[in-house]
Each structure stands twice: as structure tokens, then as C-alpha cells.
Short mmCIF file of C-alpha atoms in Angstrom, two decimals:
data_model
loop_
_atom_site.label_atom_id
_atom_site.label_comp_id
_atom_site.label_asym_id
_atom_site.label_seq_id
_atom_site.Cartn_x
_atom_site.Cartn_y
_atom_site.Cartn_z
CA MET A 18 -71.84 -19.47 160.32
CA THR A 19 -71.55 -21.50 157.13
CA THR A 20 -71.59 -19.64 153.86
CA VAL A 21 -72.11 -21.08 150.42
CA SER A 22 -70.44 -19.41 147.42
CA GLY A 23 -71.10 -19.56 143.70
CA ASP A 24 -74.34 -20.36 141.90
CA HIS A 25 -75.42 -22.81 144.59
CA ALA A 26 -75.91 -19.90 146.99
CA ASN A 27 -79.35 -19.48 145.41
CA PRO A 28 -81.41 -22.70 145.57
CA PHE A 29 -83.70 -21.32 142.82
CA SER A 30 -80.93 -20.68 140.27
CA ASP A 31 -80.75 -22.88 137.19
CA SER A 32 -77.16 -23.72 136.39
CA ALA A 33 -78.05 -24.54 132.77
CA VAL A 34 -79.58 -21.11 132.25
CA VAL A 35 -76.56 -19.43 133.87
CA GLU A 36 -74.23 -21.35 131.58
CA ASP A 37 -76.29 -20.47 128.46
CA SER A 38 -76.17 -16.82 129.48
CA ARG A 39 -72.42 -16.92 129.78
CA GLU A 40 -72.10 -18.56 126.36
CA PHE A 41 -74.38 -15.91 124.85
CA VAL A 42 -72.28 -13.09 126.27
CA ALA A 43 -69.11 -14.78 125.05
CA ALA A 44 -70.54 -15.20 121.53
CA SER A 45 -71.60 -11.53 121.50
CA THR A 46 -68.13 -10.27 122.38
CA LEU A 47 -65.19 -10.19 119.98
CA PRO A 48 -61.70 -9.54 121.33
CA VAL A 49 -59.83 -7.18 119.02
CA GLY A 50 -56.46 -6.70 120.63
CA ARG A 51 -54.98 -6.79 124.01
CA ASN A 52 -57.07 -4.04 125.53
CA ALA A 53 -60.11 -3.80 123.25
CA SER A 54 -63.32 -5.69 122.54
CA LEU A 55 -66.52 -5.28 120.52
CA THR A 56 -69.84 -6.38 122.06
CA LEU A 57 -73.31 -6.74 120.56
CA GLY A 58 -75.50 -4.98 123.09
CA THR A 59 -79.24 -4.68 123.27
CA ASP A 60 -79.56 -1.99 120.62
CA SER A 61 -75.97 -0.85 120.05
CA LEU A 62 -72.49 -1.97 119.27
CA ILE A 63 -70.41 -1.40 122.38
CA VAL A 64 -66.75 -0.54 121.74
CA LEU A 65 -64.46 -1.05 124.75
CA ASP A 66 -60.96 0.24 124.10
CA GLU A 67 -58.50 1.77 126.51
CA ALA A 68 -57.01 3.65 123.60
CA LEU A 69 -60.22 5.74 123.46
CA ALA A 70 -59.22 7.34 126.71
CA ARG A 71 -57.09 10.33 125.95
CA LYS A 72 -55.28 12.54 128.36
CA GLU A 73 -56.81 15.94 128.88
CA PRO A 74 -54.50 18.76 130.02
CA TRP A 75 -56.63 19.64 133.06
CA ASN A 76 -60.04 19.05 134.46
CA CYS A 77 -62.61 21.83 134.94
CA CYS A 78 -60.95 22.99 138.12
CA GLY A 79 -57.55 23.06 136.50
CA LEU A 80 -56.04 20.99 139.30
CA LEU A 81 -56.02 17.33 138.25
CA PRO A 82 -55.55 15.49 134.93
CA SER A 83 -58.66 13.74 133.66
CA ARG A 84 -59.50 10.90 131.28
CA SER A 85 -62.39 10.45 128.84
CA LYS A 86 -64.43 7.26 128.76
CA THR A 87 -63.00 4.03 127.37
CA THR A 88 -66.32 2.95 125.86
CA ARG A 89 -68.63 4.21 123.16
CA ALA A 90 -71.91 2.95 121.76
CA VAL A 91 -72.89 2.94 118.08
CA PRO A 92 -76.65 2.26 117.53
CA PHE A 93 -77.27 -0.73 115.29
CA PHE A 94 -79.42 1.54 113.12
CA ASN A 95 -76.30 3.57 112.34
CA ILE A 96 -74.20 0.57 111.31
CA LEU A 97 -73.86 0.69 107.53
CA TRP A 98 -71.55 -2.24 106.83
CA ALA A 99 -68.99 -4.56 108.38
CA GLU A 100 -66.45 -6.81 106.66
CA LEU A 101 -63.50 -9.00 107.55
CA SER A 102 -60.58 -8.81 105.13
CA ASP A 103 -57.76 -11.22 105.96
CA PHE A 104 -57.29 -10.30 109.63
CA GLU A 105 -58.65 -6.74 109.59
CA LEU A 106 -62.20 -5.97 110.68
CA THR A 107 -63.73 -2.74 109.30
CA ILE A 108 -67.06 -1.34 110.41
CA HIS A 109 -68.73 1.54 108.56
CA HIS A 110 -71.20 3.63 110.49
CA ALA A 111 -73.09 6.94 110.30
CA HIS A 112 -71.64 9.22 112.96
CA PRO A 113 -73.73 12.20 114.12
CA ILE A 114 -71.86 15.50 113.88
CA SER A 115 -74.97 17.54 114.76
CA LYS A 116 -78.64 16.95 115.49
CA ASN A 117 -79.55 16.80 111.78
CA VAL A 118 -76.36 15.63 110.07
CA VAL A 119 -74.49 12.32 109.99
CA ARG A 120 -71.19 11.55 108.25
CA VAL A 121 -69.55 8.23 107.44
CA ALA A 122 -66.98 7.03 109.99
CA PHE A 123 -64.97 3.85 110.34
CA ILE A 124 -63.92 1.48 113.11
CA ASN A 125 -60.88 -0.64 112.29
CA TYR A 126 -59.28 -3.43 114.33
CA ASN A 127 -56.91 -6.30 113.68
CA VAL A 128 -58.10 -9.79 114.63
CA GLU A 129 -55.88 -12.53 115.86
CA LYS A 130 -55.46 -15.51 113.57
CA THR A 131 -56.93 -17.82 116.17
CA ASP A 132 -60.04 -15.58 116.40
CA ARG A 133 -60.71 -15.30 112.68
CA ALA A 134 -63.52 -17.89 112.54
CA LEU A 135 -65.17 -16.24 115.54
CA ALA A 136 -64.73 -12.83 113.92
CA ALA A 137 -66.44 -13.99 110.71
CA THR A 138 -69.44 -15.33 112.64
CA TRP A 139 -69.57 -12.23 114.86
CA THR A 140 -69.50 -9.95 111.81
CA GLU A 141 -72.48 -11.72 110.27
CA ARG A 142 -74.35 -11.42 113.57
CA LEU A 143 -73.57 -7.69 113.64
CA LEU A 144 -75.04 -7.24 110.18
CA ASP A 145 -78.11 -9.24 111.18
CA ARG A 146 -78.64 -6.93 114.14
CA ALA A 147 -77.92 -3.85 112.06
CA TYR A 148 -80.34 -4.63 109.20
CA GLY A 149 -82.97 -6.95 110.68
CA ALA A 150 -85.74 -7.35 108.08
CA SER A 151 -84.28 -4.62 105.88
CA GLN A 152 -82.57 -5.61 102.62
CA ARG A 153 -78.82 -5.19 102.54
CA ARG A 154 -76.85 -3.70 99.65
CA LYS A 155 -79.87 -2.21 97.93
CA ARG A 156 -79.70 -1.49 94.22
CA VAL A 157 -80.58 2.20 93.99
CA LYS A 158 -81.46 4.19 90.90
CA VAL A 159 -80.86 7.82 91.91
CA LEU A 160 -82.68 10.71 90.19
CA VAL A 161 -81.24 14.15 90.98
CA ASN A 162 -83.31 17.19 90.18
CA PRO A 163 -80.64 19.83 89.58
CA PHE A 164 -83.20 22.56 90.09
CA GLY A 165 -84.30 21.28 93.49
CA GLY A 166 -83.43 23.10 96.71
CA LYS A 167 -82.73 26.34 94.79
CA GLY A 168 -80.13 24.45 92.75
CA SER A 169 -78.42 22.72 95.69
CA ALA A 170 -79.71 19.18 95.18
CA ALA A 171 -76.63 17.97 93.26
CA LYS A 172 -74.30 19.37 95.92
CA TRP A 173 -76.33 17.83 98.74
CA TYR A 174 -76.30 14.47 96.99
CA THR A 175 -72.50 14.46 96.60
CA ARG A 176 -71.82 15.72 100.12
CA ASP A 177 -74.55 14.14 102.26
CA ILE A 178 -76.05 11.16 100.47
CA GLU A 179 -73.63 9.39 98.15
CA PRO A 180 -71.02 8.62 100.85
CA ILE A 181 -73.66 6.86 102.96
CA PHE A 182 -74.88 4.74 100.07
CA ALA A 183 -71.29 3.84 99.18
CA ALA A 184 -70.41 2.92 102.78
CA ALA A 185 -73.47 0.67 102.89
CA LYS A 186 -72.26 -1.13 99.73
CA CYS A 187 -75.33 -0.09 97.74
CA GLU A 188 -75.24 -0.42 93.97
CA ILE A 189 -75.87 3.06 92.62
CA ASP A 190 -76.68 4.61 89.24
CA VAL A 191 -77.24 8.39 89.09
CA GLU A 192 -79.18 10.30 86.47
CA ARG A 193 -80.11 13.98 86.44
CA THR A 194 -83.58 15.06 85.36
CA GLN A 195 -83.45 17.65 82.60
CA TYR A 196 -86.98 19.01 82.39
CA ASN A 197 -90.45 18.77 83.87
CA GLY A 198 -91.83 15.26 83.24
CA HIS A 199 -88.40 13.72 82.59
CA ALA A 200 -88.75 11.43 85.63
CA VAL A 201 -91.97 10.04 84.14
CA GLU A 202 -90.05 8.97 81.05
CA ILE A 203 -87.16 7.51 83.05
CA ALA A 204 -89.49 5.45 85.26
CA GLU A 205 -91.58 4.27 82.30
CA ARG A 206 -88.56 2.73 80.56
CA LEU A 207 -86.87 1.54 83.78
CA ASP A 208 -85.83 -2.12 83.98
CA THR A 209 -87.55 -2.87 87.27
CA SER A 210 -85.75 -6.19 87.61
CA ALA A 211 -82.44 -4.33 87.89
CA TRP A 212 -83.36 -1.99 90.76
CA ASP A 213 -84.80 -2.26 94.22
CA VAL A 214 -85.25 1.48 94.85
CA VAL A 215 -85.77 4.66 92.88
CA ALA A 216 -84.43 7.46 95.09
CA CYS A 217 -85.46 10.99 94.22
CA CYS A 218 -83.10 13.79 95.27
CA SER A 219 -85.79 16.41 94.99
CA GLY A 220 -88.97 17.75 96.50
CA ASP A 221 -92.25 15.85 96.29
CA GLY A 222 -92.66 16.50 92.55
CA VAL A 223 -90.17 13.89 91.26
CA PRO A 224 -91.64 10.99 93.35
CA HIS A 225 -95.04 11.97 91.86
CA GLU A 226 -93.53 11.67 88.38
CA VAL A 227 -91.85 8.33 89.18
CA PHE A 228 -95.10 6.74 90.42
CA ASN A 229 -96.80 7.91 87.24
CA GLY A 230 -93.98 6.63 85.05
CA LEU A 231 -94.20 3.19 86.67
CA GLY A 232 -97.97 3.41 86.26
CA LYS A 233 -97.56 3.70 82.50
CA LYS A 234 -95.84 0.31 82.17
CA GLN A 235 -97.85 -2.60 80.78
CA ASP A 236 -97.07 -4.45 84.01
CA ALA A 237 -97.70 -1.40 86.14
CA ALA A 238 -99.04 -3.20 89.22
CA GLN A 239 -96.04 -5.50 89.32
CA ALA A 240 -93.58 -2.66 88.71
CA LEU A 241 -95.15 -0.61 91.49
CA ALA A 242 -94.86 -3.61 93.82
CA ASP A 243 -91.26 -4.47 92.92
CA VAL A 244 -89.62 -1.05 93.10
CA ALA A 245 -89.73 1.16 96.17
CA VAL A 246 -89.98 4.89 95.52
CA VAL A 247 -88.28 7.10 98.09
CA GLN A 248 -87.43 10.74 98.57
CA LEU A 249 -84.08 12.16 99.59
CA PRO A 250 -85.19 15.65 100.70
CA CYS A 251 -83.58 18.17 98.39
CA GLY A 252 -86.50 20.41 97.49
CA SER A 253 -88.87 22.97 98.91
CA GLY A 254 -91.57 20.40 99.68
CA ASN A 255 -90.32 17.28 101.46
CA ALA A 256 -93.47 15.73 102.91
CA MET A 257 -92.66 12.21 101.72
CA SER A 258 -89.40 12.11 103.66
CA LEU A 259 -90.93 13.73 106.74
CA ASN A 260 -93.58 10.99 106.88
CA LEU A 261 -91.49 7.95 106.02
CA ASN A 262 -88.10 8.95 107.45
CA GLY A 263 -89.09 11.45 110.12
CA THR A 264 -86.64 14.03 108.79
CA ASP A 265 -85.95 16.54 106.05
CA SER A 266 -82.18 16.13 106.46
CA PRO A 267 -80.56 14.62 103.32
CA SER A 268 -77.96 12.63 105.28
CA LEU A 269 -80.41 11.24 107.83
CA ALA A 270 -82.85 10.38 105.06
CA ALA A 271 -80.10 8.49 103.22
CA LEU A 272 -79.45 6.45 106.37
CA CYS A 273 -83.17 5.72 106.62
CA VAL A 274 -83.28 4.53 103.00
CA VAL A 275 -80.34 2.20 103.64
CA LYS A 276 -82.21 0.74 106.63
CA GLY A 277 -85.77 1.17 105.27
CA LEU A 278 -88.38 -1.59 105.32
CA LYS A 279 -90.36 -2.26 102.18
CA THR A 280 -93.84 -0.90 102.88
CA PRO A 281 -97.03 -0.99 100.77
CA LEU A 282 -98.49 2.45 100.07
CA ASP A 283 -101.98 3.38 98.90
CA LEU A 284 -102.01 5.20 95.58
CA VAL A 285 -104.88 7.24 94.23
CA SER A 286 -106.17 7.29 90.63
CA ILE A 287 -107.14 10.82 89.54
CA THR A 288 -109.36 11.05 86.47
CA GLN A 289 -109.83 14.50 84.96
CA SER A 290 -111.16 15.09 81.45
CA ASP A 291 -109.68 12.16 79.47
CA ARG A 292 -106.58 11.77 81.70
CA ARG A 293 -105.77 9.24 84.42
CA THR A 294 -102.87 9.92 86.75
CA LEU A 295 -101.59 8.63 90.08
CA SER A 296 -101.34 10.59 93.32
CA PHE A 297 -99.39 9.50 96.42
CA LEU A 298 -99.66 12.49 98.76
CA SER A 299 -102.66 14.80 98.61
CA GLN A 300 -105.43 16.49 96.61
CA SER A 301 -106.68 19.91 97.53
CA VAL A 302 -109.14 22.54 96.41
CA GLY A 303 -109.55 25.77 98.33
CA ILE A 304 -107.38 27.60 100.78
CA ILE A 305 -104.48 25.10 100.87
CA ALA A 306 -104.21 24.85 97.08
CA GLU A 307 -104.42 28.59 96.58
CA SER A 308 -102.00 29.40 99.41
CA ASP A 309 -99.45 27.09 97.80
CA LEU A 310 -99.97 27.73 94.12
CA GLY A 311 -101.51 31.21 94.08
CA THR A 312 -98.88 33.18 95.98
CA ASP A 313 -96.31 33.73 93.23
CA ASN A 314 -96.69 37.47 93.82
CA LEU A 315 -95.25 36.90 97.33
CA ARG A 316 -92.17 34.89 96.33
CA TRP A 317 -89.97 37.59 97.84
CA MET A 318 -91.13 36.29 101.24
CA GLY A 319 -89.52 32.89 100.65
CA SER A 320 -91.14 29.93 102.46
CA ALA A 321 -93.16 32.31 104.61
CA ARG A 322 -95.36 33.11 101.63
CA PHE A 323 -97.46 29.98 102.19
CA THR A 324 -98.18 30.87 105.83
CA VAL A 325 -99.00 34.46 104.94
CA GLY A 326 -101.19 33.40 102.05
CA PHE A 327 -102.99 30.89 104.25
CA LEU A 328 -103.65 33.34 107.09
CA VAL A 329 -104.80 36.09 104.69
CA ARG A 330 -107.36 33.81 103.08
CA LEU A 331 -108.41 32.32 106.40
CA LEU A 332 -108.95 35.70 108.03
CA GLY A 333 -110.48 37.10 104.83
CA LYS A 334 -113.14 34.37 104.96
CA THR A 335 -112.35 33.20 101.43
CA THR A 336 -114.83 30.64 100.10
CA TYR A 337 -114.53 28.17 97.22
CA PRO A 338 -117.97 27.05 96.00
CA CYS A 339 -118.10 23.45 94.75
CA ASP A 340 -120.16 20.26 94.64
CA ILE A 341 -118.81 17.13 96.35
CA ALA A 342 -119.70 13.43 96.42
CA ILE A 343 -117.77 10.86 98.44
CA GLN A 344 -117.53 7.13 99.16
CA LEU A 345 -117.56 7.35 102.95
CA GLU A 346 -115.83 4.59 104.97
CA ASN A 347 -115.80 6.16 108.44
CA GLY A 348 -117.03 9.57 109.51
CA ASP A 349 -116.66 9.28 113.26
CA LYS A 350 -113.53 10.92 114.69
CA ASN A 351 -113.35 8.73 117.81
CA SER A 352 -113.73 5.56 115.75
CA ILE A 353 -111.06 6.75 113.33
CA LYS A 354 -108.66 7.36 116.22
CA ALA A 355 -109.41 3.96 117.75
CA SER A 356 -108.68 2.20 114.45
CA TYR A 357 -105.40 4.09 114.15
CA ARG A 358 -104.35 3.14 117.67
CA ARG A 359 -105.08 -0.54 116.99
CA GLU A 360 -102.84 -0.51 113.96
CA ARG A 361 -100.11 1.49 115.69
CA ASP A 362 -100.08 -0.72 118.79
CA SER A 363 -100.50 -4.05 117.00
CA THR A 364 -97.90 -6.71 117.78
CA ALA A 365 -98.51 -8.46 114.46
CA PRO A 366 -95.68 -8.22 111.90
CA PRO A 367 -95.94 -5.01 109.86
CA PRO A 368 -96.98 -5.38 106.21
CA SER A 369 -93.47 -4.48 105.04
CA SER A 370 -92.60 -7.96 103.79
CA ARG A 371 -95.81 -8.73 101.92
CA ARG A 372 -98.12 -7.15 99.39
CA SER A 373 -101.66 -6.30 100.46
CA ASP A 374 -104.44 -8.73 99.54
CA ALA A 375 -106.18 -5.90 97.72
CA GLN A 376 -103.22 -5.35 95.42
CA GLN A 377 -102.95 -9.03 94.59
CA GLN A 378 -106.61 -9.05 93.67
CA GLN A 379 -106.20 -5.88 91.61
CA GLN A 380 -103.26 -7.32 89.74
CA ALA A 381 -105.11 -10.57 89.10
CA SER A 382 -108.20 -8.72 87.89
CA LEU A 383 -106.50 -6.86 85.03
CA VAL A 384 -108.69 -7.50 82.02
CA GLU A 385 -108.57 -6.81 78.32
CA PRO A 386 -110.14 -3.45 77.50
CA ASP A 387 -113.56 -2.99 75.94
CA PRO A 388 -112.78 -1.77 72.41
CA SER A 389 -116.01 0.27 72.33
CA SER A 390 -115.08 2.30 75.39
CA THR A 391 -112.84 5.38 75.37
CA THR A 392 -112.82 6.17 79.08
CA PRO A 393 -109.53 6.03 81.05
CA SER A 394 -110.81 3.10 83.07
CA SER A 395 -110.51 0.91 79.98
CA ALA A 396 -107.52 2.50 78.26
CA PRO A 397 -105.63 -0.14 76.23
CA ARG A 398 -103.46 -2.29 78.53
CA SER A 399 -102.87 0.46 81.05
CA GLY A 400 -101.64 -2.12 83.54
CA LEU A 401 -103.33 -0.27 86.36
CA PRO A 402 -106.22 -1.76 88.39
CA PRO A 403 -109.72 -1.21 87.00
CA LEU A 404 -111.63 1.70 88.49
CA ARG A 405 -114.43 0.47 90.77
CA PHE A 406 -116.32 3.79 90.62
CA GLY A 407 -115.62 4.76 87.00
CA THR A 408 -114.14 8.06 85.88
CA ILE A 409 -115.15 11.69 86.06
CA ASN A 410 -116.87 11.16 82.67
CA ASP A 411 -119.08 8.33 83.94
CA PRO A 412 -122.45 8.76 85.71
CA LEU A 413 -122.24 9.30 89.44
CA PRO A 414 -122.23 5.95 91.29
CA ALA A 415 -125.73 5.08 92.52
CA SER A 416 -124.65 5.02 96.19
CA TRP A 417 -123.17 8.52 96.04
CA THR A 418 -124.95 11.82 96.60
CA MET A 419 -123.70 15.07 95.09
CA THR A 420 -123.88 17.78 97.74
CA PRO A 421 -123.48 21.54 97.08
CA HIS A 422 -120.96 23.39 99.28
CA PRO A 423 -121.44 27.07 98.48
CA ARG A 424 -119.34 28.31 101.45
CA LEU A 425 -116.51 25.77 101.45
CA GLY A 426 -113.20 27.08 102.73
CA ASN A 427 -111.01 24.02 102.29
CA PHE A 428 -111.24 20.56 100.74
CA TYR A 429 -108.11 18.59 101.58
CA ALA A 430 -107.63 14.84 101.06
CA GLY A 431 -104.38 13.27 102.23
CA ASN A 432 -102.61 9.94 102.08
CA MET A 433 -99.84 10.90 104.58
CA SER A 434 -99.87 12.61 107.94
CA TYR A 435 -97.51 15.57 107.50
CA MET A 436 -97.92 17.89 104.54
CA ALA A 437 -94.89 19.91 105.70
CA ALA A 438 -92.71 20.14 108.79
CA SER A 439 -94.82 20.72 111.93
CA THR A 440 -98.10 20.41 109.95
CA PRO A 441 -99.72 17.04 110.68
CA ILE A 442 -102.99 17.83 108.91
CA PHE A 443 -103.96 14.14 108.79
CA PRO A 444 -102.74 12.58 112.08
CA CYS A 445 -104.70 9.34 111.56
CA ALA A 446 -103.45 8.66 108.02
CA LEU A 447 -102.01 5.17 107.49
CA PRO A 448 -99.81 3.98 104.63
CA ALA A 449 -102.08 1.20 103.39
CA ASP A 450 -105.54 1.27 104.95
CA GLY A 451 -107.27 1.74 101.60
CA CYS A 452 -108.53 5.22 102.51
CA LEU A 453 -107.82 8.88 102.08
CA ASP A 454 -108.20 11.12 105.12
CA LEU A 455 -110.48 13.99 104.21
CA VAL A 456 -110.55 17.37 105.99
CA THR A 457 -113.16 20.00 105.12
CA LEU A 458 -113.65 23.45 106.67
CA GLN A 459 -116.19 26.12 105.93
CA GLY A 460 -114.82 29.44 104.70
CA ASP A 461 -117.18 31.78 106.55
CA ILE A 462 -116.45 30.76 110.13
CA GLY A 463 -115.46 33.38 112.68
CA ARG A 464 -111.92 34.72 112.43
CA VAL A 465 -110.94 33.94 116.00
CA ALA A 466 -112.21 30.35 115.70
CA ALA A 467 -110.45 29.98 112.35
CA LEU A 468 -107.16 31.23 113.79
CA ARG A 469 -107.50 28.92 116.79
CA SER A 470 -107.96 25.95 114.45
CA PHE A 471 -104.91 26.96 112.45
CA LEU A 472 -102.73 27.19 115.58
CA SER A 473 -103.82 23.72 116.68
CA VAL A 474 -102.35 21.98 113.63
CA GLU A 475 -98.82 21.53 114.99
CA SER A 476 -100.03 19.71 118.11
CA GLY A 477 -102.17 17.30 116.10
CA ARG A 478 -105.37 18.65 117.69
CA PHE A 479 -106.66 20.21 114.48
CA MET A 480 -108.97 17.27 113.74
CA ASP A 481 -110.56 17.61 117.22
CA SER A 482 -112.06 21.01 116.41
CA ASP A 483 -115.82 21.04 116.01
CA LEU A 484 -115.31 23.26 112.97
CA VAL A 485 -113.32 20.58 111.16
CA THR A 486 -114.91 17.62 109.41
CA TYR A 487 -112.56 14.61 109.36
CA ALA A 488 -113.43 11.37 107.56
CA LYS A 489 -111.97 8.25 105.98
CA ILE A 490 -113.06 7.92 102.35
CA ALA A 491 -112.35 5.51 99.50
CA ALA A 492 -113.21 7.83 96.62
CA PHE A 493 -114.65 11.25 95.79
CA ARG A 494 -115.81 13.49 92.98
CA ILE A 495 -115.50 17.26 93.21
CA ILE A 496 -116.87 19.88 90.84
CA PRO A 497 -115.41 23.36 91.51
CA ARG A 498 -117.86 26.14 90.68
CA SER A 499 -115.61 29.20 90.84
CA ALA A 500 -112.30 30.45 92.14
CA GLY A 501 -111.95 31.83 95.67
CA ARG A 502 -114.22 34.68 96.74
CA GLN A 503 -113.04 37.13 99.34
CA GLY A 504 -115.54 37.72 102.15
CA GLY A 505 -116.07 40.90 104.17
CA ARG A 506 -114.13 44.13 104.54
CA LEU A 507 -110.80 42.48 105.39
CA GLY A 508 -110.84 40.36 102.23
CA ARG A 509 -111.48 43.41 100.04
CA LEU A 510 -108.72 45.30 101.85
CA MET A 511 -106.26 42.50 101.11
CA GLU A 512 -107.27 42.56 97.46
CA ARG A 513 -106.53 46.29 97.25
CA ALA A 514 -103.19 45.79 99.02
CA GLY A 515 -102.19 43.19 96.44
CA VAL A 516 -101.74 40.38 98.98
CA VAL A 517 -104.65 38.57 97.33
CA LYS A 518 -105.15 38.76 93.58
CA ARG A 519 -107.95 41.18 92.77
CA ARG A 520 -111.30 40.21 91.33
CA GLY A 521 -113.84 42.91 90.58
CA GLU A 522 -117.46 43.04 89.46
CA GLY A 523 -117.94 42.69 85.72
CA ARG A 524 -114.59 41.04 85.30
CA LYS A 525 -114.10 37.46 84.23
CA GLU A 526 -113.47 35.21 87.24
CA GLU A 527 -109.86 34.15 87.38
CA GLU A 528 -109.15 30.46 87.14
CA GLY A 529 -108.85 28.79 90.51
CA TYR A 530 -106.34 26.32 91.85
CA ILE A 531 -106.35 22.55 92.23
CA SER A 532 -103.28 20.85 93.69
CA ILE A 533 -102.39 17.18 93.24
CA ASP A 534 -99.28 16.23 95.24
CA GLY A 535 -98.37 19.92 95.26
CA GLU A 536 -98.56 20.19 91.44
CA ARG A 537 -101.14 22.40 89.73
CA VAL A 538 -103.71 20.73 87.47
CA PRO A 539 -106.50 22.32 85.40
CA PHE A 540 -109.33 23.95 87.33
CA GLU A 541 -112.02 21.50 86.32
CA PRO A 542 -113.95 18.58 87.85
CA PHE A 543 -112.01 15.46 88.84
CA GLN A 544 -112.58 12.13 90.56
CA ALA A 545 -110.28 10.18 92.89
CA GLU A 546 -110.21 6.53 93.88
CA VAL A 547 -107.87 4.74 96.33
CA HIS A 548 -105.99 1.55 95.37
CA ARG A 549 -104.95 -0.16 98.58
CA GLY A 550 -101.24 -0.96 98.77
CA LEU A 551 -100.64 -0.44 95.05
CA GLY A 552 -97.37 1.43 95.53
CA THR A 553 -94.20 0.60 97.47
CA VAL A 554 -92.00 2.80 99.61
CA LEU A 555 -89.36 2.36 102.33
CA SER A 556 -90.18 3.36 105.88
CA ARG A 557 -88.55 3.08 109.30
CA GLY A 558 -91.29 1.08 111.02
CA GLY A 559 -93.37 -0.40 108.23
CA ARG A 560 -96.66 0.28 110.00
CA VAL A 561 -97.41 3.98 110.68
CA TYR A 562 -95.90 7.30 109.67
CA GLU A 563 -93.25 9.02 111.73
CA GLY A 564 -94.14 11.78 114.20
CA ASP A 565 -97.21 10.06 115.67
CA LEU A 566 -99.37 12.51 117.67
CA VAL A 567 -102.51 10.42 118.30
CA HIS A 568 -103.14 9.78 122.00
#
């Protein structure tokens, strides 16, 4: 029998393709010593080094010596930096030491003189694979809230965050906020040409202030487009990081910022009385707002106070009478899910490298104010886009209908999916679709049904409940009529127990709660309007939020 060896054994093989494949493998591998090499794999750097194998005293049976593996893989996402100095190659990477913590580690090898040119090319290819479309060596203005995380924010920054930024060769400037509203002032006077990112070591409150500070600039639209606002989770509320980074770990979030893709984010103008502010996260009236802001008497419970406050009001059938008008874009749950899936599964490039058309139009449409008007929509050179639907002080738009909701339990509008860990209230929220996701729930529904709805939040099935109204809206106006009213015997019992603040007949109704991005605002009518892609953040994927649960 005659045998044929080599590539010609297969009559269908293409020798040119085989040769190209060999050249590709050769270009991807860098020899770094007699018994070591570095290879650019599919999604990881592969380190092959016989020195990694270390003698172990005994194996599990205690009979024979054993050796550990001679290879290890470092995901490209974890590669922070690589540089060739003379003939030494140094690679900085984020090494996991637990499920939620990474620390900076180094890989060092000497390169032969004859391989230096190859090593320089290989190093650049490694950085290309490690960063992709993400910007290298970001210029980061860091704001540390020393009161965040029960006073631990500064410690977490020094221990968990700063080493990662330094290893990634980021340019860093650190400033501590001194008082409430300080971040607004810092952002307003920030030289936006000097920084790529404002990183907030805090909860969600400091990012809220930064967006509003940038919004006060004369060139607000441009400033909000140029500078990405990010959160390094160091507070009690870390929704921004959970949505954009998929974590509330400071070190993992720092890695995500280093590798983050510039992503347009919808911002929301809130007009209340004569004020206009920006919101990036949520607006709530009812059970969510009161459970968050109205449970100071339960602070001894720690973070559990929100859950307890929520369940008490839910089971007590608390209602929050108000009138609501909305600019509806899509009120069909199945259609909303289908639109979300199309965006999530799209193969088109994510919008991370471009500004939305809507923002460009908004920026181009900035006009000189009408001197005769005093409404926020025409405030002198605000730099923000004009308000299409006016302010809370203007007549209701002709296409809107004001509807009374005497038994409302919860009004919750969100711009992001997760409002806290394991609470994806708005699973179909998208970063820049020009809409808020609105959830409403009546306050007088049966207790068993209400509890079942509450327990379905973590799985992302909350919106599927027939008791929950879920819609995509572009704007709304809400007029609260009174603070929460306890319903039934259980509600009155909770009032007497002091779990819910007491309100009796003949007494003046206590002021209710309105939450904007987790911050309390006056209990009075307000109007909200979405500006598509007005803000900028950094995200891992550039298209949808982390923790997707839509099937």
C-alpha cells in the first residue's frame, strides 16, 4: 500500500491557507527564554513556562510527587498594560484573588536582542487585543466622597481602585468632595478638554451631581458628550455600576472603567417650580420613594430597612393619590420585549463610538432665549436642549391627557435596568433609546398577589404580572395629591407599632416623598422629558445593560 505524507495527503487542502495559518501562529507567539513563550490566544494571553511548574511534596494519596501546570491564561480583558523597556517585557494585569476582588499583578520576561523587533510588534498586538475599541490611558478626574460607604470610600479608593488605574497608565487627579452639592460645583468649572472621564467614588448621588454640574455649562451638550461620567461603587446605592459594569465591587468596577466603551446615555430634564435639573437613573413617587426616603426611623436595621419598609407598605395597601399625564411611545409588553431583543442581538456596531443623531440635533438647535420668558426652558444660555413639551409651569401639551389615580401604589420611571443588586425593576431599559421605562402598580391589590409580584422582581418576571403596567414613555407630568395613606387593619396596626409614621384624623397630612436618582426633592408637581443620548458613560458592551434577563 502506498501512503502519502504531509499536506498532500488531503487533496482538498490549500497549501497557501496552511502556510498563512502557520505564519499567523508564529506572529502570535513570542519566545521569552529557553523554556517559555507568550501566545495571543482567542480571548486570552497564554503563558507557557516550565518554571511555573513547582514541585509539590506529595499528591493527594501521599505516594507520588506531583507537578502543577506549566501554562496559565490571562483574559485580554484583564490585561492593563504592556511595555518593552530595553530587553525586558512587563505585562500588568488584574489578577482575581476572589470572586469579587482583583489585584494588580505583573508578568516579566527578558527578550533576546534578536527578538526585540518582534517583541515590540507583539506588544502592540497584545494591547490591541486587550483594549479593542476602548481608549487606552484614559485621563480620569476622580471625585471621592469621604462620607460614602459609611466613611470607607477613601480607603477603598486607595486599596482597590488607584493601583488598577496606575497599572493601566491612566492620568489621574483626585479631589475629595466636602459637602452636599460640591460635585456640582467641581463639574461646572471642570476643563472638559483635559479629562476623558469623571469617576465618582461614591454612591449614585455624586454622579447625579456631576451630570448636573456639566449641565450648567454654557456648552453643556458638548461637555456631556465629551466627558464620560462613571461610578466606582463606594456608597450605599450603587445602581450605576451594577448596570454599566455588572458589579458593585470597587476593584472590578475600576477594571471595567479602564476597559469601558464610550456609550451615549439618555438624560432626563426634571422641571419643578422654577428649577430644571437632570436625572440619569430614576424618578419615583409612592411606595419605592417612601421605602427609601421615609424609613429613617428604621436605620438601626441597616440595608434591610428598605425591604422592610417596602413590604410593610405593600402589605398595608398604602396608596398615593396623584394625577398623571404621559407621552406614550409603546404600551405593549410583548412589543417592548421584541424591541429590546432586536437591540441586544443586533450585529451592527454599538453606538459607543458615535453620538446619537438626536443629540446632534439638540446641540445644533440651541437658540438664544426669549427675553420675555422666565420659564426654565428658556433660561439664559443654559446650554441644554430646548424642552419639547415645556415645563411644569406651562399648559399641558395638547396631545396629553391628565388622568386621576386615586389608588396608586407606585409610580416608578427608570433609565436603567437594576435599581439595586438583584432588583431589575426595568429589564427592558436601554441606555439610549430615547425613553424612560415606566412601572405603575395599584396600592389596593390583594396582599398575596402583591407579595407574589414583589418576589418576582429578582427573576426579571415582575413586568409580566397582569397587575403591573409597563410602558415606554418620552415624558410625563405628575401631580401628587397627598402623602401615603395606610389601608385596612394591617396598615393601622403598623402605624401604631411605629413601623410606618402615624397620621391621624384632624392632623395635618405629613409631606410625602419624591425621589429623583435616590435624592429627595420637594413634594410638589414635576415634569420629566427624555433627551436621547445627551449624556456619556462607559460600559462593558456599549449596547445593553449588564445582567440581561429578557428571554
